[in-house]
Tab-separated table of C-alpha atoms in Angstrom:
chain	number	residue	atom	x	y	z
W	8	MET	CA	-0.112	-0.087	-0.150
W	9	LYS	CA	1.345	3.539	-1.011
W	10	LYS	CA	1.935	5.959	1.820
W	11	PHE	CA	0.515	9.434	1.346
W	12	LEU	CA	0.858	12.881	2.803
W	13	PRO	CA	-1.720	15.699	2.618
W	14	ILE	CA	-1.158	18.161	-0.174
W	15	LYS	CA	-0.976	20.982	2.194
W	16	ALA	CA	1.974	19.109	4.078
W	17	MET	CA	3.509	19.375	0.689
W	18	PHE	CA	3.195	22.953	0.216
W	19	LEU	CA	4.240	23.578	3.824
W	20	VAL	CA	7.546	21.966	2.849
W	21	ILE	CA	7.911	24.106	-0.290
W	22	SER	CA	7.291	27.275	1.351
W	23	ILE	CA	9.665	26.471	4.296
W	24	GLN	CA	12.014	25.900	1.430
W	25	ALA	CA	11.423	29.005	-0.418
W	26	LEU	CA	11.832	30.881	2.955
W	27	ILE	CA	15.187	29.347	3.662
W	28	PHE	CA	16.423	30.015	0.215
W	29	GLN	CA	15.180	33.548	-0.510
W	30	PRO	CA	17.161	36.534	-0.214
W	31	ALA	CA	16.431	38.117	3.356
W	32	ASN	CA	17.203	41.642	1.942
W	33	SER	CA	14.236	43.677	0.514
W	34	ALA	CA	15.623	46.860	1.830
W	35	GLU	CA	15.822	48.138	-1.850
W	36	LYS	CA	11.829	48.586	-2.074
W	37	GLN	CA	12.562	51.342	0.127
W	38	VAL	CA	14.590	53.057	-2.301
W	39	ALA	CA	13.255	55.793	-4.399
W	40	PRO	CA	13.243	55.064	-8.538
W	41	ALA	CA	15.785	56.710	-10.876
W	42	PRO	CA	14.150	59.279	-13.059
W	43	ASN	CA	13.790	56.835	-15.887
W	44	GLY	CA	11.863	54.467	-13.820
W	45	ILE	CA	14.414	52.273	-13.116
W	46	ARG	CA	13.994	50.529	-9.446
W	47	ILE	CA	17.108	49.267	-7.578
W	48	PRO	CA	17.516	45.749	-8.060
W	49	GLU	CA	16.597	43.807	-5.050
W	50	GLY	CA	19.157	41.597	-3.671
W	51	TYR	CA	22.188	43.057	-5.708
W	52	LYS	CA	24.407	43.081	-2.676
W	53	ASN	CA	24.318	39.078	-2.711
W	54	TRP	CA	24.800	38.676	-6.463
W	55	GLN	CA	28.156	37.104	-7.567
W	56	MET	CA	31.432	38.666	-8.285
W	57	ILE	CA	32.105	39.420	-12.147
W	58	SER	CA	35.157	41.726	-11.641
W	59	SER	CA	36.696	44.532	-9.864
W	60	SER	CA	38.543	47.902	-10.783
W	61	HIS	CA	40.643	51.004	-9.481
W	62	ARG	CA	40.502	54.029	-11.053
W	63	THR	CA	43.390	56.503	-10.453
W	64	ASP	CA	41.561	59.512	-12.085
W	65	ASN	CA	38.736	59.751	-9.325
W	66	GLN	CA	40.463	57.500	-6.704
W	67	THR	CA	37.749	54.701	-6.647
W	68	LEU	CA	38.169	50.996	-5.888
W	69	ARG	CA	34.872	49.108	-7.772
W	70	VAL	CA	33.402	45.768	-7.501
W	71	ILE	CA	31.280	44.647	-10.202
W	72	LEU	CA	28.615	41.656	-9.317
W	73	GLY	CA	25.954	40.465	-11.954
W	74	ASN	CA	22.314	38.676	-11.167
W	75	LYS	CA	22.242	34.908	-12.460
W	76	ILE	CA	21.733	35.667	-16.189
W	77	ALA	CA	24.995	38.130	-16.299
W	78	VAL	CA	27.106	35.409	-14.260
W	79	LYS	CA	26.278	32.611	-16.646
W	80	ALA	CA	26.951	34.881	-19.576
W	81	ALA	CA	30.162	35.901	-17.836
W	82	ARG	CA	31.332	32.399	-17.096
W	83	ASN	CA	30.879	30.928	-20.210
W	84	ALA	CA	32.121	34.066	-22.342
W	85	LYS	CA	28.782	34.952	-23.805
W	86	THR	CA	28.678	38.638	-23.598
W	87	LYS	CA	29.100	40.197	-27.002
W	88	PRO	CA	26.479	40.723	-26.758
W	89	TRP	CA	25.506	40.321	-22.991
W	90	PRO	CA	22.267	38.523	-23.138
W	91	ASP	CA	18.602	40.094	-22.334
W	92	GLY	CA	17.684	39.988	-18.659
W	93	THR	CA	21.554	40.841	-17.774
W	94	ILE	CA	21.804	43.167	-15.135
W	95	LEU	CA	25.282	44.632	-14.131
W	96	ALA	CA	25.804	45.992	-10.587
W	97	LYS	CA	28.767	48.284	-9.689
W	98	ILE	CA	29.641	49.224	-6.292
W	99	VAL	CA	32.012	52.218	-5.924
W	100	TRP	CA	33.953	53.213	-3.039
W	101	LYS	CA	36.583	56.205	-2.599
W	102	ASP	CA	39.873	55.025	-2.198
W	103	SER	CA	41.368	54.667	1.458
W	104	GLN	CA	44.658	53.544	2.607
W	105	HIS	CA	44.936	50.508	4.592
W	106	PRO	CA	45.923	51.159	7.969
W	107	LEU	CA	48.064	48.070	8.417
W	108	TRP	CA	49.238	48.097	4.981
W	109	GLN	CA	50.281	51.166	3.233
W	110	ALA	CA	50.695	50.042	-0.272
W	111	ALA	CA	47.245	48.689	-0.135
W	112	THR	CA	44.061	50.967	-1.174
W	113	VAL	CA	40.666	49.479	0.279
W	114	PRO	CA	37.293	50.587	0.022
W	115	GLY	CA	36.503	53.725	1.834
W	116	ALA	CA	33.261	55.756	2.116
W	117	LEU	CA	30.723	54.327	-0.334
W	118	VAL	CA	30.380	56.689	-3.521
W	119	HIS	CA	27.314	55.043	-5.534
W	120	THR	CA	25.955	51.971	-7.006
W	121	GLU	CA	25.056	51.842	-10.526
W	122	PHE	CA	23.474	49.531	-12.681
W	123	MET	CA	23.224	48.436	-16.264
W	124	LEU	CA	19.987	46.628	-17.082
W	125	LYS	CA	20.033	44.942	-20.637
W	126	ASP	CA	16.610	44.677	-22.639
W	127	SER	CA	17.568	45.138	-26.346
W	128	LYS	CA	13.859	46.342	-26.765
W	129	LYS	CA	12.738	48.210	-23.961
W	130	TYR	CA	15.854	50.477	-23.750
W	131	VAL	CA	16.646	50.556	-27.522
W	132	SER	CA	17.214	54.787	-27.299
W	133	THR	CA	20.236	53.681	-25.271
W	134	LYS	CA	21.676	50.788	-27.051
W	135	GLY	CA	19.682	48.172	-25.361
W	136	TRP	CA	20.814	49.390	-21.791
W	137	GLY	CA	18.924	50.804	-18.887
W	138	PHE	CA	21.040	52.834	-16.910
W	139	ALA	CA	20.714	53.819	-13.029
W	140	ARG	CA	22.820	54.942	-10.039
W	141	TRP	CA	22.350	55.520	-6.694
W	142	LYS	CA	24.446	57.854	-4.768
W	143	GLY	CA	25.978	57.220	-1.160
W	144	MET	CA	24.469	55.244	1.734
W	145	GLN	CA	21.242	57.146	1.496
W	146	GLN	CA	20.901	55.816	-1.924
W	147	GLN	CA	19.751	59.117	-3.628
W	148	PRO	CA	18.647	58.676	-7.355
W	149	TYR	CA	20.901	60.257	-9.614
W	150	GLY	CA	19.881	62.583	-12.309
W	151	LYS	CA	17.252	65.373	-12.743
W	152	ASP	CA	14.920	63.759	-15.454
W	153	ALA	CA	15.034	60.578	-17.714
W	154	ASP	CA	17.563	61.962	-20.227
W	155	PHE	CA	20.244	61.357	-17.515
W	156	ALA	CA	20.864	58.050	-19.254
W	157	GLN	CA	22.132	59.777	-22.555
W	158	GLU	CA	24.897	61.294	-20.023
W	159	CYS	CA	25.862	57.452	-19.280
W	160	LEU	CA	25.716	56.166	-22.727
W	161	THR	CA	27.981	58.969	-24.107
W	162	CYS	CA	30.667	57.859	-21.470
W	163	HIS	CA	29.963	54.152	-22.487
W	164	LEU	CA	30.264	54.938	-26.220
W	165	PRO	CA	33.949	53.944	-26.250
W	166	ALA	CA	33.093	50.538	-25.367
W	167	LYS	CA	30.943	49.780	-28.260
W	168	GLY	CA	32.873	46.820	-29.214
W	169	ASN	CA	32.151	45.491	-25.884
W	170	ASP	CA	28.289	45.919	-26.129
W	171	TYR	CA	29.057	49.416	-24.367
W	172	VAL	CA	30.099	47.631	-21.348
W	173	PHE	CA	33.760	48.402	-19.875
W	174	THR	CA	33.768	45.505	-17.379
W	175	LYS	CA	35.447	42.354	-18.989
W	176	PRO	CA	34.904	39.291	-16.456
W	177	ALA	CA	37.933	38.622	-14.636
W	178	SER	CA	39.837	35.416	-15.254
W	179	LEU	CA	38.737	32.540	-12.893
W	180	PRO	CA	40.022	28.887	-12.671
F	22	MET	CA	-12.151	14.834	1.858
F	23	LYS	CA	-8.420	15.498	1.917
F	24	LYS	CA	-6.254	15.435	-1.071
F	25	PHE	CA	-3.110	13.390	-1.015
F	26	LEU	CA	-0.045	13.033	-3.011
F	27	PRO	CA	2.384	10.272	-2.654
F	28	ILE	CA	5.458	10.630	-0.677
F	29	LYS	CA	7.267	9.573	-3.443
F	30	ALA	CA	6.167	12.568	-5.302
F	31	MET	CA	6.734	14.948	-2.372
F	32	PHE	CA	10.531	13.570	-2.526
F	33	LEU	CA	10.740	14.242	-6.201
F	34	VAL	CA	9.582	17.896	-5.544
F	35	ILE	CA	12.381	18.304	-2.850
F	36	SER	CA	14.881	16.903	-5.027
F	37	ILE	CA	14.158	19.186	-7.645
F	38	GLN	CA	14.086	21.867	-5.572
F	39	ALA	CA	17.550	20.903	-3.810
F	40	LEU	CA	18.960	20.836	-7.250
F	41	ILE	CA	17.760	24.222	-8.696
F	42	PHE	CA	19.418	25.759	-5.415
F	43	GLN	CA	22.752	23.614	-5.166
F	44	PRO	CA	25.758	25.396	-6.808
F	45	ALA	CA	26.394	23.878	-9.922
F	46	ASN	CA	30.295	23.934	-9.873
F	47	SER	CA	31.797	21.087	-8.000
F	48	ALA	CA	35.195	21.248	-10.216
F	49	GLU	CA	36.799	21.932	-7.144
F	50	LYS	CA	36.846	18.228	-6.026
F	51	GLN	CA	39.303	17.968	-8.788
F	52	VAL	CA	42.091	20.276	-7.450
F	53	ALA	CA	44.599	19.055	-4.973
F	54	PRO	CA	44.668	19.778	-1.397
F	55	ALA	CA	47.149	21.899	0.423
F	56	PRO	CA	50.014	20.535	2.171
F	57	ASN	CA	48.068	20.863	5.551
F	58	GLY	CA	45.093	18.933	4.287
F	59	ILE	CA	42.659	21.630	3.502
F	60	ARG	CA	40.730	21.413	0.599
F	61	ILE	CA	39.825	24.319	-1.868
F	62	PRO	CA	35.956	25.256	-0.568
F	63	GLU	CA	33.364	24.227	-3.135
F	64	GLY	CA	31.494	26.879	-4.830
F	65	TYR	CA	33.648	29.598	-3.769
F	66	LYS	CA	33.469	31.685	-7.121
F	67	ASN	CA	29.721	31.975	-6.245
F	68	TRP	CA	30.253	33.415	-2.844
F	69	GLN	CA	29.099	36.760	-1.798
F	70	MET	CA	31.274	39.909	-1.842
F	71	ILE	CA	32.764	41.346	1.447
F	72	SER	CA	35.666	43.495	0.118
F	73	SER	CA	38.244	44.419	-2.628
F	74	SER	CA	41.707	45.849	-2.455
F	75	HIS	CA	44.532	46.960	-4.516
F	76	ARG	CA	48.217	46.696	-3.558
F	77	THR	CA	50.811	48.757	-5.499
F	78	ASP	CA	53.678	47.001	-3.819
F	79	ASN	CA	53.328	43.474	-5.899
F	80	GLN	CA	50.760	45.211	-8.535
F	81	THR	CA	47.609	42.863	-7.908
F	82	LEU	CA	44.113	43.587	-7.619
F	83	ARG	CA	41.656	41.704	-5.291
F	84	VAL	CA	38.315	40.701	-4.519
F	85	ILE	CA	37.584	39.167	-1.175
F	86	LEU	CA	34.695	36.738	-1.089
F	87	GLY	CA	32.867	34.708	2.210
F	88	ASN	CA	30.801	31.957	2.946
F	89	LYS	CA	27.380	32.300	4.114
F	90	ILE	CA	28.556	32.342	7.786
F	91	ALA	CA	31.445	34.977	6.592
F	92	VAL	CA	28.973	37.369	5.158
F	93	LYS	CA	26.533	37.076	7.745
F	94	ALA	CA	29.231	38.123	10.113
F	95	ALA	CA	30.543	40.998	7.697
F	96	ARG	CA	27.064	42.599	7.298
F	97	ASN	CA	26.601	42.547	10.870
F	98	ALA	CA	29.758	43.836	12.169
F	99	LYS	CA	30.384	40.416	14.053
F	100	THR	CA	34.014	40.058	12.889
F	101	LYS	CA	35.968	40.565	16.172
F	102	PRO	CA	36.377	37.638	16.226
F	103	TRP	CA	35.094	35.953	13.120
F	104	PRO	CA	32.646	33.107	13.978
F	105	ASP	CA	33.892	29.390	13.769
F	106	GLY	CA	33.023	28.291	10.304
F	107	THR	CA	34.045	31.231	8.500
F	108	ILE	CA	35.551	31.112	5.341
F	109	LEU	CA	36.943	34.004	3.533
F	110	ALA	CA	38.438	33.361	0.046
F	111	LYS	CA	40.632	36.134	-1.767
F	112	ILE	CA	41.033	35.899	-5.626
F	113	VAL	CA	44.089	37.851	-6.651
F	114	TRP	CA	44.882	39.181	-10.218
F	115	LYS	CA	47.910	40.936	-11.714
F	116	ASP	CA	47.097	44.513	-12.547
F	117	SER	CA	46.020	45.269	-16.119
F	118	GLN	CA	45.757	48.513	-17.633
F	119	HIS	CA	42.071	48.951	-19.111
F	120	PRO	CA	42.310	49.234	-22.957
F	121	LEU	CA	39.634	51.758	-23.341
F	122	TRP	CA	40.445	53.725	-19.974
F	123	GLN	CA	43.986	54.507	-19.297
F	124	ALA	CA	43.458	55.391	-15.621
F	125	ALA	CA	41.861	52.110	-14.788
F	126	THR	CA	43.436	48.890	-13.320
F	127	VAL	CA	41.684	45.877	-13.932
F	128	PRO	CA	42.078	42.435	-13.205
F	129	GLY	CA	44.873	40.730	-15.525
F	130	ALA	CA	46.118	37.145	-15.347
F	131	LEU	CA	44.995	35.192	-12.223
F	132	VAL	CA	47.673	35.149	-9.492
F	133	HIS	CA	46.454	32.881	-7.177
F	134	THR	CA	43.285	32.046	-4.677
F	135	GLU	CA	43.645	31.911	-0.976
F	136	PHE	CA	41.339	30.886	1.732
F	137	MET	CA	41.173	31.539	5.537
F	138	LEU	CA	39.120	28.877	7.521
F	139	LYS	CA	38.130	29.712	11.112
F	140	ASP	CA	38.142	27.096	13.402
F	141	SER	CA	39.307	28.042	16.983
F	142	LYS	CA	40.023	24.603	18.007
F	143	LYS	CA	41.238	22.835	14.795
F	144	TYR	CA	43.637	25.613	14.105
F	145	VAL	CA	44.722	26.521	17.523
F	146	SER	CA	48.539	26.430	16.400
F	147	THR	CA	47.567	29.087	13.751
F	148	LYS	CA	45.475	31.439	15.747
F	149	GLY	CA	42.186	29.675	14.869
F	150	TRP	CA	42.767	30.198	11.099
F	151	GLY	CA	43.503	27.486	8.759
F	152	PHE	CA	45.249	28.958	5.700
F	153	ALA	CA	45.663	27.759	2.167
F	154	ARG	CA	46.463	29.008	-1.374
F	155	TRP	CA	46.252	27.548	-4.778
F	156	LYS	CA	48.408	28.896	-7.499
F	157	GLY	CA	47.155	30.132	-10.863
F	158	MET	CA	44.550	28.997	-13.294
F	159	GLN	CA	46.144	25.197	-12.540
F	160	GLN	CA	45.501	25.516	-9.047
F	161	GLN	CA	48.723	24.393	-7.755
F	162	PRO	CA	48.750	24.169	-3.871
F	163	TYR	CA	50.987	26.443	-2.052
F	164	GLY	CA	53.603	25.341	0.389
F	165	LYS	CA	56.199	22.452	0.589
F	166	ASP	CA	54.744	20.943	3.609
F	167	ALA	CA	52.292	21.677	6.268
F	168	ASP	CA	54.484	24.357	8.035
F	169	PHE	CA	53.639	26.731	5.320
F	170	ALA	CA	50.638	27.958	7.264
F	171	GLN	CA	53.288	29.565	9.823
F	172	GLU	CA	54.620	31.805	7.072
F	173	CYS	CA	50.993	32.644	6.284
F	174	LEU	CA	50.516	33.459	9.974
F	175	THR	CA	53.849	35.322	10.460
F	176	CYS	CA	52.382	37.847	7.675
F	177	HIS	CA	49.012	38.374	9.151
F	178	LEU	CA	50.420	38.775	12.898
F	179	PRO	CA	50.116	42.658	12.460
F	180	ALA	CA	46.325	42.243	11.783
F	181	LYS	CA	45.984	40.931	15.401
F	182	GLY	CA	43.449	43.280	16.375
F	183	ASN	CA	41.441	42.305	13.464
F	184	ASP	CA	41.607	38.460	14.654
F	185	TYR	CA	44.228	38.444	12.218
F	186	VAL	CA	42.420	39.445	9.040
F	187	PHE	CA	43.493	42.317	6.916
F	188	THR	CA	40.156	42.658	4.980
F	189	LYS	CA	37.600	45.187	6.420
F	190	PRO	CA	34.355	44.433	5.054
F	191	ALA	CA	33.044	47.412	2.634
F	192	SER	CA	30.678	49.625	3.477
F	193	LEU	CA	27.345	48.643	1.653
F	194	PRO	CA	24.073	50.646	2.065
């Protein structure tokens, strides 16, 4: 004779599993949207690493994270173009000198978090990318109106050959 | 009348969910252990970000990732000491100049991946930390014998006040 469990019990098991695996952070819901309507992606701080960079022209250290679609594309070298659904998150800090290791630059104050969202139809006017940035720990949206994204795109034009993305995924074993 | 599903079906649901949420990468199983017996942690490339650094003394750019215990401690400022079970992963690349942005240093060739594993009982001879490093894309274990960890510890002694860890978690909103 087969053993049975009530359907309700099965859904309880699934619900508990969903709770365990769901990212706890939904603080992003409180953040005001960018002037072009883009909302700060939920859970971006927990995304996987794609690369890092250090800019001496504005003394900032950066880590670039990606959502699942972005990371899959990065790890499989499928980034020309990046697939629709890609979101790249760049977290930018002011340079700080490590107090115990003079020759090491480490993240100081948070400058901003910025994002590129790939949707070749929705963002056709900005080469398939939605741009957004939130300033500082208060996460103030950047830009006076929706046109700010043209400023982003202008800066990204030199990277046209890399689908307008400066970030090249870092080598991993 | 209650509706029932066979127990077998329930386990199938759970198994499929487990597959979905399990890190796909088990390539680490192929990597030779460090001379002190530490194995390269599975799935470390998919861990969450804790910080980054740029060292001008050896021209390397670094990203520091952590396992779930480490990230929870980092995000809640509970790192003095880091809890047992913490694993910190540092991925180290040689400096490279961004081809489209001269003032940007980006990850070049992978130098090594290195790890600190906190277990205050198991690693009592090295201040509660197990050290391990794998060199290059081939992930060759570092060190001639188990004593190599004393070399690691010696270098980390200046960070005694930070539980022997140089990394300070980067500020996040």
